[in-house]
mmCIF file of C-alpha atoms and ligand atoms in Angstrom:
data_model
loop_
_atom_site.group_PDB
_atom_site.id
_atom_site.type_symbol
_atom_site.label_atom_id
_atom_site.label_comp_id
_atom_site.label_asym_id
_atom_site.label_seq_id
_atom_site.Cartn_x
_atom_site.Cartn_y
_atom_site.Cartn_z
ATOM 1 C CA UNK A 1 5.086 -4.186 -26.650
ATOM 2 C CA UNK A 2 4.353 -4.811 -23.253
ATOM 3 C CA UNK A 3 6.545 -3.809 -20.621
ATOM 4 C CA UNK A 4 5.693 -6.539 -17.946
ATOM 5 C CA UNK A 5 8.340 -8.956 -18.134
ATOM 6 C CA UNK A 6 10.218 -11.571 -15.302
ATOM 7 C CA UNK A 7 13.758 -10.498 -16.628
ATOM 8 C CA UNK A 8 15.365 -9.683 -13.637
ATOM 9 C CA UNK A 9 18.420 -9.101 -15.467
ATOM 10 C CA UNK A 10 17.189 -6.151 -16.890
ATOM 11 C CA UNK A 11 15.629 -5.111 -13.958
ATOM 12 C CA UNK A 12 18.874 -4.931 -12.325
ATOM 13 C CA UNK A 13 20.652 -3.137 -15.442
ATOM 14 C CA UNK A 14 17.616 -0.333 -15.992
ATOM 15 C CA UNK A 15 18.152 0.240 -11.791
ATOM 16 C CA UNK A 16 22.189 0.696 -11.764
ATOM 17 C CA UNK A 17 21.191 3.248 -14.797
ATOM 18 C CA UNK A 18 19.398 5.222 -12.611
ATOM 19 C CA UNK A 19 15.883 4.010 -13.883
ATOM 20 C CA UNK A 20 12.446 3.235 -12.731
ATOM 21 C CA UNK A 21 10.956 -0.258 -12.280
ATOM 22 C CA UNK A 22 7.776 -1.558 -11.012
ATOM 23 C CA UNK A 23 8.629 -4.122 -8.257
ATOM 24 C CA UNK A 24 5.807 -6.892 -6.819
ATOM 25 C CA UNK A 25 5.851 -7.212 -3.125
ATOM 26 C CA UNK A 26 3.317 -9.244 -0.868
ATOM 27 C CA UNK A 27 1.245 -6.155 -0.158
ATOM 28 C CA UNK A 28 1.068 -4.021 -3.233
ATOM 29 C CA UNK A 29 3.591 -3.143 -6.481
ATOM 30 C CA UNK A 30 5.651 -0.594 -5.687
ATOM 31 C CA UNK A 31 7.361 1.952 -8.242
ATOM 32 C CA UNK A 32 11.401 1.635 -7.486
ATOM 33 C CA UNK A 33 14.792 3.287 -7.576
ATOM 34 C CA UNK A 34 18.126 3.116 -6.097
ATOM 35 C CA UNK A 35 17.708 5.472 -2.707
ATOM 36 C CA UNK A 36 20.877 6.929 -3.448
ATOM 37 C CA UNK A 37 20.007 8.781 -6.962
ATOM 38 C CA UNK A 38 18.792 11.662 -7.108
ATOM 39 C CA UNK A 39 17.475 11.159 -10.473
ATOM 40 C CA UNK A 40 15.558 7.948 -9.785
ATOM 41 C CA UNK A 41 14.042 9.661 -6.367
ATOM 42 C CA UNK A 42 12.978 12.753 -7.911
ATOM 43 C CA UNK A 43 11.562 10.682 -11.033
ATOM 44 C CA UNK A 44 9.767 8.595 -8.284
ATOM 45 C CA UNK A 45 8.074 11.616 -7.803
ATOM 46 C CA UNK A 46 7.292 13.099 -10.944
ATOM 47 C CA UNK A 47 5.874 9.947 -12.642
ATOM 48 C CA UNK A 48 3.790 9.308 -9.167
ATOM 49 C CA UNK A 49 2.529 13.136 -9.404
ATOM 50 C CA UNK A 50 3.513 13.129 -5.526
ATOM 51 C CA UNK A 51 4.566 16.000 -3.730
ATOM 52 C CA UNK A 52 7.633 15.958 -2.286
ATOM 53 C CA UNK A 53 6.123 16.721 1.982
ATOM 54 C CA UNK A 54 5.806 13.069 1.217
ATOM 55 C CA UNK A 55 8.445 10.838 2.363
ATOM 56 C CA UNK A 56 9.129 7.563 0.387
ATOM 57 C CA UNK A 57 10.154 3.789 2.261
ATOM 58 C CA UNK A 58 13.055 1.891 1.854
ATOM 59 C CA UNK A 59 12.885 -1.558 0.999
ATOM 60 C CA UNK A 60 16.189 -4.005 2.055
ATOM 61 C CA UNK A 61 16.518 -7.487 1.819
ATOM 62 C CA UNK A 62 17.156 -8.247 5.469
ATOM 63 C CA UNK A 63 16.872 -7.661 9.381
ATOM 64 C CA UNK A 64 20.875 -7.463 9.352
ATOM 65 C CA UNK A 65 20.856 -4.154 6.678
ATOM 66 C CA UNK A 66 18.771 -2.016 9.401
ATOM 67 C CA UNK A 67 21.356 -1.004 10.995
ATOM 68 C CA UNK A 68 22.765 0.964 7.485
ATOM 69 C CA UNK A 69 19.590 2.585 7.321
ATOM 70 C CA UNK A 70 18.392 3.930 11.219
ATOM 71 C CA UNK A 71 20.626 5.338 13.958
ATOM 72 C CA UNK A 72 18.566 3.733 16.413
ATOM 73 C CA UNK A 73 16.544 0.744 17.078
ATOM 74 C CA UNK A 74 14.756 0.638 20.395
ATOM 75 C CA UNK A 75 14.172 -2.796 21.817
ATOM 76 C CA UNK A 76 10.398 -3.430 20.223
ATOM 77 C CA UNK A 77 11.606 -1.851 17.174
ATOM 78 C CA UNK A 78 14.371 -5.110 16.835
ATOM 79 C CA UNK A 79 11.155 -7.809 18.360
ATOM 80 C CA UNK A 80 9.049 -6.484 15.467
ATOM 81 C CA UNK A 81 11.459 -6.269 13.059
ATOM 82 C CA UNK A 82 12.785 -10.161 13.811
ATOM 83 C CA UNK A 83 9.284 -11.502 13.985
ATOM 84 C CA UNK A 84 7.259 -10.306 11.255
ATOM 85 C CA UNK A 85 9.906 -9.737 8.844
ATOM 86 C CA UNK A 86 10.523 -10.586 5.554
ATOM 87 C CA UNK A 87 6.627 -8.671 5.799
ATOM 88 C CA UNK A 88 4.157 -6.548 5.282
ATOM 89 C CA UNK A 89 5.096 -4.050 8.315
ATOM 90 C CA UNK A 90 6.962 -1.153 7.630
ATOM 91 C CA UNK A 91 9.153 0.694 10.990
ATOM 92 C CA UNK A 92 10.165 4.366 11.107
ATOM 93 C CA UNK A 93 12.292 5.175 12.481
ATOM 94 C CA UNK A 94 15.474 7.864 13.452
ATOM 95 C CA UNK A 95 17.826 7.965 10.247
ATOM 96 C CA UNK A 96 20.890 8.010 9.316
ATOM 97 C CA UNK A 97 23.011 10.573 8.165
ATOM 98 C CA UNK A 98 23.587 9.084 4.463
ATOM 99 C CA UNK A 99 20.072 8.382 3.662
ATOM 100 C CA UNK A 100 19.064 11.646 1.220
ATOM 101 C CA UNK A 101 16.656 14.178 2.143
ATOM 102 C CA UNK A 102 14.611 13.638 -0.781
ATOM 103 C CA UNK A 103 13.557 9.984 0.740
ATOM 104 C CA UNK A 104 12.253 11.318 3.888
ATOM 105 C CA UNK A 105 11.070 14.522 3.179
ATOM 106 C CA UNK A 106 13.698 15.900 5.667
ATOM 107 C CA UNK A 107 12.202 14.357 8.269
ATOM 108 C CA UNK A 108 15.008 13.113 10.514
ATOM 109 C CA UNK A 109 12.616 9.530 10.542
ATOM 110 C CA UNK A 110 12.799 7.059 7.282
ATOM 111 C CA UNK A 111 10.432 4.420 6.879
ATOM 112 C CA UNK A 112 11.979 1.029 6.180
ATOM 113 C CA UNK A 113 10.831 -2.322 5.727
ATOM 114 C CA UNK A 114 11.893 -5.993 4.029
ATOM 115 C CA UNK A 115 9.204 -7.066 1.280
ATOM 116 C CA UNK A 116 8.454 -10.916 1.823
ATOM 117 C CA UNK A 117 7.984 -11.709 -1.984
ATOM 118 C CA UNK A 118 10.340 -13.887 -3.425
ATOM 119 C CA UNK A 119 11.180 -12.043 -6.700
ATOM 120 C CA UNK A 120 12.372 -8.994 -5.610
ATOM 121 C CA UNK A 121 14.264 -10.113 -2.455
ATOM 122 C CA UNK A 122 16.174 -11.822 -5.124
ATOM 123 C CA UNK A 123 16.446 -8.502 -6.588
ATOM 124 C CA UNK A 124 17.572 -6.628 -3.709
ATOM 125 C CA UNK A 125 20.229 -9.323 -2.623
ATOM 126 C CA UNK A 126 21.846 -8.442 -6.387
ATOM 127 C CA UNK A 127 21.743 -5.080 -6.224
ATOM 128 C CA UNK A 128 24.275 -3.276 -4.050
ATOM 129 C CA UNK A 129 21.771 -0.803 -2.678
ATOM 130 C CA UNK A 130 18.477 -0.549 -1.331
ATOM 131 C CA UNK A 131 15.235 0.645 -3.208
ATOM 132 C CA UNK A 132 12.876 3.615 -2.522
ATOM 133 C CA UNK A 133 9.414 2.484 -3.176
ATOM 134 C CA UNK A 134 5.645 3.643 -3.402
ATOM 135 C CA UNK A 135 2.879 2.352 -4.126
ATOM 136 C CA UNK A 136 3.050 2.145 -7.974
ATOM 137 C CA UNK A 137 -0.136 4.101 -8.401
ATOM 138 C CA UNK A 138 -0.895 7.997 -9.526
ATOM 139 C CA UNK A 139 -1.254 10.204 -6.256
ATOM 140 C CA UNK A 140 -4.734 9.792 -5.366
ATOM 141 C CA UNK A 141 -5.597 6.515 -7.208
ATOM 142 C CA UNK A 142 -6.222 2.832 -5.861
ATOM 143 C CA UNK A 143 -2.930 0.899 -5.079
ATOM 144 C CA UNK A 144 -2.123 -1.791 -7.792
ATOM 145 C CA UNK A 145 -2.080 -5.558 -6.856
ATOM 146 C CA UNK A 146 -1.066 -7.062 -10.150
ATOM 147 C CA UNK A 147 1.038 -6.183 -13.253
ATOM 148 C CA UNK A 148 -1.537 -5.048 -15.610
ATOM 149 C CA UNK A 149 -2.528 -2.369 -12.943
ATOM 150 C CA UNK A 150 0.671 -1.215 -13.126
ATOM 151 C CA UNK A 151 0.926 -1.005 -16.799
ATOM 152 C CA UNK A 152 -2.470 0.576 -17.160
ATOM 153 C CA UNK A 153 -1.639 3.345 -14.756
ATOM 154 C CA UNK A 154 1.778 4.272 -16.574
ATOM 155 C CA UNK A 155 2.263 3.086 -19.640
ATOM 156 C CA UNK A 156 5.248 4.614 -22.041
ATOM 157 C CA UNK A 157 6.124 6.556 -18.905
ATOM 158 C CA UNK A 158 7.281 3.553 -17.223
ATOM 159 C CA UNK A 159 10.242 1.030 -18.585
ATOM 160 C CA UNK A 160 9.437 -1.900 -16.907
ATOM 161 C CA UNK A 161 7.116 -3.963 -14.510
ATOM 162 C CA UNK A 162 8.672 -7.078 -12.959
ATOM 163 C CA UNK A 163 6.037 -9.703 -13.301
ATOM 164 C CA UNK A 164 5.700 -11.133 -10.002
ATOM 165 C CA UNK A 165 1.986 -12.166 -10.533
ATOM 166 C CA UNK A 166 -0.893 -11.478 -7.752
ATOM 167 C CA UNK A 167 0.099 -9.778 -4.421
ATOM 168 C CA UNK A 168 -1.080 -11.813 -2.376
ATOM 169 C CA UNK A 169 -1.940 -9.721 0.794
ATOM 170 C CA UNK A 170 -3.114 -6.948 -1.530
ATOM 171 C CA UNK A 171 -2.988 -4.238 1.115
ATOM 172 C CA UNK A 172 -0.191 -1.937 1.755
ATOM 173 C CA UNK A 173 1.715 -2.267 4.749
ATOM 174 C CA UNK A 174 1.537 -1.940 8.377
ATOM 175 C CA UNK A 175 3.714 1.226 9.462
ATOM 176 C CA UNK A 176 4.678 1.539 12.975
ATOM 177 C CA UNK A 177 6.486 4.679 14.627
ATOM 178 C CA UNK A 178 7.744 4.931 18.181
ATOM 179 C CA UNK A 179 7.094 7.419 20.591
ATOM 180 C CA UNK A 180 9.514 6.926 23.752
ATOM 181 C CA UNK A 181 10.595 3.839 22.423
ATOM 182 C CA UNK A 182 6.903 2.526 22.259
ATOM 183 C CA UNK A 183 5.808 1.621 19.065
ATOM 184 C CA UNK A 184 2.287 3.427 17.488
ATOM 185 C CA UNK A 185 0.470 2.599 14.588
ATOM 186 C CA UNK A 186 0.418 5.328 11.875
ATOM 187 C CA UNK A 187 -1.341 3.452 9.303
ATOM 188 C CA UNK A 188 -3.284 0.246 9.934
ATOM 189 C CA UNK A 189 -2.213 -2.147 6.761
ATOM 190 C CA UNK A 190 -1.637 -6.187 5.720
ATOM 191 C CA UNK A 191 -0.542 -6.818 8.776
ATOM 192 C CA UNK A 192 -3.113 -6.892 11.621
ATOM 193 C CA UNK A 193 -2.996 -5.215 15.268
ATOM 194 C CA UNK A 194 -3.797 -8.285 17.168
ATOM 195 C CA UNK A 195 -1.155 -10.010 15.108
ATOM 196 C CA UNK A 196 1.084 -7.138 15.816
ATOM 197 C CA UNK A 197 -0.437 -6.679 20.107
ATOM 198 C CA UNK A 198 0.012 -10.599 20.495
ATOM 199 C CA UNK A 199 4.414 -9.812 20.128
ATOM 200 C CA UNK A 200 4.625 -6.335 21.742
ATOM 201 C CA UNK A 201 1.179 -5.869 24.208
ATOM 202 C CA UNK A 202 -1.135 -3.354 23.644
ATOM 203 C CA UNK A 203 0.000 -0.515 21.174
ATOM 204 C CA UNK A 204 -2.061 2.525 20.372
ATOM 205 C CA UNK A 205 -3.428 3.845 17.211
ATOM 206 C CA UNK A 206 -2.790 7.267 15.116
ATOM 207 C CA UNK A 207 -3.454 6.630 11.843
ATOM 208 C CA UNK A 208 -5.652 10.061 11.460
ATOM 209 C CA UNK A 209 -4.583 12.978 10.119
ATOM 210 C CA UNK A 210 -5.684 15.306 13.240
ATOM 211 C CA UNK A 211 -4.005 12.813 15.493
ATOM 212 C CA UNK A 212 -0.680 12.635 13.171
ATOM 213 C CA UNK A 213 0.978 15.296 11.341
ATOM 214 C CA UNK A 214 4.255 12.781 11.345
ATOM 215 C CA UNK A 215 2.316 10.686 8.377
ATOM 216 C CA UNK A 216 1.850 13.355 5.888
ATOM 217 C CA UNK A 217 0.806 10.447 3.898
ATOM 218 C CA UNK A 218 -2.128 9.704 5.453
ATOM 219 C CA UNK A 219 -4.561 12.298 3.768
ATOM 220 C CA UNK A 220 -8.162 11.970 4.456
ATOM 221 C CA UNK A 221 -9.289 11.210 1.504
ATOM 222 C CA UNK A 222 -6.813 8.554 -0.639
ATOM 223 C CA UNK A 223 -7.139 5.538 -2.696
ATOM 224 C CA UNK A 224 -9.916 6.804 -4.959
ATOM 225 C CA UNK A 225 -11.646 5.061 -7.518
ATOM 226 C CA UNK A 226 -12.896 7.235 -10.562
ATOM 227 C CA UNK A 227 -16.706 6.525 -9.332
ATOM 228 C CA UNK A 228 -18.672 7.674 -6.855
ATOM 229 C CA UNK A 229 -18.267 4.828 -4.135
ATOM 230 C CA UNK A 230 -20.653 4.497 -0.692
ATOM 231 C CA UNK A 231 -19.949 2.636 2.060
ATOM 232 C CA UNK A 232 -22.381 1.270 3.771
ATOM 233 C CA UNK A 233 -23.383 -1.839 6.320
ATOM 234 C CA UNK A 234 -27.013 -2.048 4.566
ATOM 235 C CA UNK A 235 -26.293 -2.728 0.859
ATOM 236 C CA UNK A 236 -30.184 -3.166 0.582
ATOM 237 C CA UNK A 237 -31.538 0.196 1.589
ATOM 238 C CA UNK A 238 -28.581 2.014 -0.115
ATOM 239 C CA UNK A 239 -29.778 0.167 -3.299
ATOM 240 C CA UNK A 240 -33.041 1.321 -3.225
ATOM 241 C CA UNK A 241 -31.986 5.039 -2.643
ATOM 242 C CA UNK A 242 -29.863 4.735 -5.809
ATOM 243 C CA UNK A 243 -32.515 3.608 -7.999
ATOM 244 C CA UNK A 244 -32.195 4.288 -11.375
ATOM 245 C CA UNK A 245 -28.698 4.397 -11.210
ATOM 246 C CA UNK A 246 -26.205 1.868 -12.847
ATOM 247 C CA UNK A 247 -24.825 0.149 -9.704
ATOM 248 C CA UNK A 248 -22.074 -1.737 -8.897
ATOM 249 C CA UNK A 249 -21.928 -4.161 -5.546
ATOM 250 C CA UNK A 250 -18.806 -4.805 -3.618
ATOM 251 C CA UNK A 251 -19.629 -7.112 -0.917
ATOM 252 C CA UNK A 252 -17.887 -8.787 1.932
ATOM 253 C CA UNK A 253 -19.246 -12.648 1.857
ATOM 254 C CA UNK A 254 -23.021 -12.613 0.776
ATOM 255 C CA UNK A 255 -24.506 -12.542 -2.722
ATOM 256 C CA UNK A 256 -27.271 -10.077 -3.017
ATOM 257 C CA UNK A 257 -30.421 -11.412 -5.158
ATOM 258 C CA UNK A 258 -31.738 -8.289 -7.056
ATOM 259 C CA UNK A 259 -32.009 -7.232 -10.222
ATOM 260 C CA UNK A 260 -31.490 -3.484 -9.630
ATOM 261 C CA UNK A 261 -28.081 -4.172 -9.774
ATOM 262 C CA UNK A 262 -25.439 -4.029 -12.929
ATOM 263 C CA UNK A 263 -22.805 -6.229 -11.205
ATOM 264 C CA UNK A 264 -21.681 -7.428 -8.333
ATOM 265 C CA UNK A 265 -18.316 -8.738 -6.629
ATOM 266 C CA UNK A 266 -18.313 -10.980 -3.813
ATOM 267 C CA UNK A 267 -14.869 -10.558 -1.785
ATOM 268 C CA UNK A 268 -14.947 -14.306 -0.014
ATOM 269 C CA UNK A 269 -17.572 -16.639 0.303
ATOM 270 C CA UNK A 270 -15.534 -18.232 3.459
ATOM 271 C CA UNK A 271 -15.815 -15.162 5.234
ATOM 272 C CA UNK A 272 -12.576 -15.237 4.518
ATOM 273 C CA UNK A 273 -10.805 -11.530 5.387
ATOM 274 C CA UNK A 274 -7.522 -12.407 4.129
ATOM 275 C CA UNK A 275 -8.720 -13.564 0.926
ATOM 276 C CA UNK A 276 -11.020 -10.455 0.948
ATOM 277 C CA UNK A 277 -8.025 -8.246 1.784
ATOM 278 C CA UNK A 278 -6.005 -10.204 -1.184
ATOM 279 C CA UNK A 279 -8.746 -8.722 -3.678
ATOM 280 C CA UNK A 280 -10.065 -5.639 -2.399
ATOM 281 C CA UNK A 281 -8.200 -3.861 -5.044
ATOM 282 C CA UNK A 282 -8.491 -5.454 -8.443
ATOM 283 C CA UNK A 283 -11.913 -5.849 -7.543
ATOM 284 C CA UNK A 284 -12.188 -1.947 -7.015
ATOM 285 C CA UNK A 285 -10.326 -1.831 -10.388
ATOM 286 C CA UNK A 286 -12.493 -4.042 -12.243
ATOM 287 C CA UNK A 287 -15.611 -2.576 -10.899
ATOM 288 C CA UNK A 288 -14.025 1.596 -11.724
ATOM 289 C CA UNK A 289 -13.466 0.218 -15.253
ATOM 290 C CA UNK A 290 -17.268 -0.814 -15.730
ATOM 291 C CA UNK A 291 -18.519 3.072 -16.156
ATOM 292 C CA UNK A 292 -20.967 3.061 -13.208
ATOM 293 C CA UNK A 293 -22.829 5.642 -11.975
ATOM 294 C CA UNK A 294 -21.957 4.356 -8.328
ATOM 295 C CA UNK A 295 -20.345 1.591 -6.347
ATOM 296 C CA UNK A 296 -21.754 0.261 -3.489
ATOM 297 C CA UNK A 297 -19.089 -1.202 -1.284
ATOM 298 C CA UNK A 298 -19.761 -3.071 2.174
ATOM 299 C CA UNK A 299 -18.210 -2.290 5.701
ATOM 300 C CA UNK A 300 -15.838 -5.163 6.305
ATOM 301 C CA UNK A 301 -16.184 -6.804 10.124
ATOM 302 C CA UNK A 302 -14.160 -4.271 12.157
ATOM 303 C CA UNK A 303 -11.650 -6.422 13.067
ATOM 304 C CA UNK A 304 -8.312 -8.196 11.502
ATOM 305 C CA UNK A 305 -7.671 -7.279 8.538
ATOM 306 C CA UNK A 306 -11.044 -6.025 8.245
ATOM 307 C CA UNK A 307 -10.296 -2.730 10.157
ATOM 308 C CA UNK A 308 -7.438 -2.268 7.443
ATOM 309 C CA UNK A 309 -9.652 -2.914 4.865
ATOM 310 C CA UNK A 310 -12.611 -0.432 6.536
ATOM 311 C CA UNK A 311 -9.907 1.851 7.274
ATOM 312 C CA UNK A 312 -9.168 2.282 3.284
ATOM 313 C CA UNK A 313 -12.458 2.300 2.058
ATOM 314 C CA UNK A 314 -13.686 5.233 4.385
ATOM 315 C CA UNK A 315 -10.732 7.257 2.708
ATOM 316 C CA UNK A 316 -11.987 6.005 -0.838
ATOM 317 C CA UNK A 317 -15.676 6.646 0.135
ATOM 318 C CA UNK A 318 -18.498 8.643 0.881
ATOM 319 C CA UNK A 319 -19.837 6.337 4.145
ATOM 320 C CA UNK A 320 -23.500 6.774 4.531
HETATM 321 O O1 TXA B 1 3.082 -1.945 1.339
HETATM 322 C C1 TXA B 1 3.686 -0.874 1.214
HETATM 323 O O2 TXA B 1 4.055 -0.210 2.186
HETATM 324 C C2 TXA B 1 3.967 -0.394 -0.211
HETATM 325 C C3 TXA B 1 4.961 -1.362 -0.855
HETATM 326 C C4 TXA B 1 5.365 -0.940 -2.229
HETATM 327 O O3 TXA B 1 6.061 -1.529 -0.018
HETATM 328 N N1 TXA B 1 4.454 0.943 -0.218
HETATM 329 C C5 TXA B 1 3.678 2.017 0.099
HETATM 330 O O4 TXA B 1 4.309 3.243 -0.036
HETATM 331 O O5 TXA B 1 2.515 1.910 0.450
HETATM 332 P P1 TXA B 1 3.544 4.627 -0.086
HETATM 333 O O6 TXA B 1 4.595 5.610 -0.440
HETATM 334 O O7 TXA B 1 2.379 4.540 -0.945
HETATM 335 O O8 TXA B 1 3.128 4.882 1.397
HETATM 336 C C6 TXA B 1 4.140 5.161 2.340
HETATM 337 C C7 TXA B 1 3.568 5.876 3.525
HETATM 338 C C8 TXA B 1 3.138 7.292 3.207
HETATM 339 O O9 TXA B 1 1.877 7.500 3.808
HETATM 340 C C9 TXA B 1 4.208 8.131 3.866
HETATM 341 O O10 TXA B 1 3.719 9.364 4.295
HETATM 342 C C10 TXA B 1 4.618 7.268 5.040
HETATM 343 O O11 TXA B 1 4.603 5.978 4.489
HETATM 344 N N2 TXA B 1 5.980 7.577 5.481
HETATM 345 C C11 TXA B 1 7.126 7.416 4.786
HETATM 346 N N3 TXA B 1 8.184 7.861 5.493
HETATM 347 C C12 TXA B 1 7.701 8.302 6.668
HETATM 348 C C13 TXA B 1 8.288 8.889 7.829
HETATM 349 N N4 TXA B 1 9.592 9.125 7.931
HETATM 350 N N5 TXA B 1 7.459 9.220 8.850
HETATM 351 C C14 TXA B 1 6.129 8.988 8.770
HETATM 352 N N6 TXA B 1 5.515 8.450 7.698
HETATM 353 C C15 TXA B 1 6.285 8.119 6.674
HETATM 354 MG MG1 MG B 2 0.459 4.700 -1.645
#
């Protein structure tokens, strides 16, 4: 029997019990409990294979619930927060006193942010708290962006998945953190920095390790398909150095003609990089599940969602 279903009845029951379930959210699914149990958190955990130096976010179903969560929200923190939310951008920022250690690591931060998918904001208006959630992947493996994913990853570990189809941004999100008051970017995500410069003016970028030891998250190396994966801007020559391998092509808008390839994936035809952000992933997934000797993946334009999308595939990749 699967365990992918749309009940969100029994979503709601298998949460209150202090259980695990697999929630869809614009940017990727994310693997849920009530913040408040200890048993769901540390489950979170265990089932994720994440150590516990890394703090969790907390998802709430509106602007008006922030104020439960943080202790204090600095004047770009509320812009942000009223602009782009329901949305992929998460905020950290100083907690409260009754969000639980185990959430944040002991940080006196906590990440929070309001999902804009339709399904489980429904959810989270029912439920009478809010839900810690991670990416619903293995630590180390390639963010899910449909149900299957999900399922694949966890199987008889997990109860449920709520079936809320395709992500449709397919990235995770944008967190921001402030410093003085000003926001920073910690990890560049689903939603862009011009998007994010054009509300609140210039706003710098720490979204590596050395620059960052607030983001214990952000490891170096992250996302990781099974296969050896390249990154490169000249899919040609990198082709020819792999010869005789059994290659797989991951590229941003053109079709390559050549038959030294196994398969290829074209992201958007349109040039499109929100449609190549929506299928980064599965396409990552489809192409790991192929037994290659190597994937060959494309540098996305650096800019837009594009520098997101760059930014995760250096961390998945060898770049050449
Ligand atoms: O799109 C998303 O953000 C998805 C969906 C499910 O909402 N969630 C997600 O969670 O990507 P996760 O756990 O895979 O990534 C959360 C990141 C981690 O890198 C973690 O270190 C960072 O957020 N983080 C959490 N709390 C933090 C805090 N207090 N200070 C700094 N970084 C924090
Ligand atoms: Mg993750």
């Amino acid at each position: 029997m699967s365990i992918i279903s749309k009940d969100i009845q029994k979503a709601i029951s298998l949460l209150e019990n202090e259980e695990l379930v697999a929630i869809p959210t614009e940017t990727v699914y994310g693997l849920a409990g009530n913040i408040f149990s200890e048993k769901a958190i540390k489950k979170i955990f265990e089932t994720k294979k994440r150590p516990f130096f890394n703090p969790l976010i907390v998802h709430i179903s509106s602007v008006d619930e922030l104020e439960t969560i943080v202790a204090e929200i600095p004047e770009k923190a509320r812009i942000l927060a009223n602009n782009f939310w329901p949305g992929s951008m998460t905020l950290v920022l100083k907690k409260n006193k009754n969000i639980p250690d185990l959430i944040t690591a002991s940080k006196d931060t906590v990440a929070v942010r309001v999902p804009n998918h339709p399904v489980t904001l429904s959810l989270l208006e029912q439920l009478s708290f809010p839900l810690a959630a991670p990416s619903a992947n293995p630590f180390n493996n390639i963010s899910p962006t449909k149900p299957t994913h999900v399922e694949n990853y966890f199987k008889e570990e997990l109860k449920m998945v709520l079936d809320g189809g395709f992500c449709k941004n397919g990235i995770e999100s944008t967190i921001i953190g402030f410093e003085n008051d000003e926001p920073v970017i910690y990890r560049l995500g689903a939603l862009s920095v011009e998007e994010i410069e054009a509300v609140v003016g210039k706003i710098s970028i720490k979204n590596k390790k050395e620059e960052n030891p607030d983001a214990p998250g952000m490891l170096n190396k992250h996302y990781s398909p099974k296969t050896n994966t390249i990154l490169t801007i000249d899919i040609a020559s990198e082709i020819e150095k792999q010869q005789p391998k059994k290659i797989g092509v991951l590229a941003f808008a053109t079709s390559l003609k050549s038959n030294k390839i196994t398969t290829q994936i074209v992201l958007s035809e349109e040039k499109n990089l929100q449609e190549a952000a929506a299928k980064l992933y599965d396409s990552l997934h489809q192409l790991d599940d192929l037994n290659l000797d190597v994937i060959i993946v494309e540098k996305m334009p650096d800019f837009g969602l594009g520098k997101s999308m760059n930014d995760r595939l250096e961390r998945a990749s060898f770049i050449d």
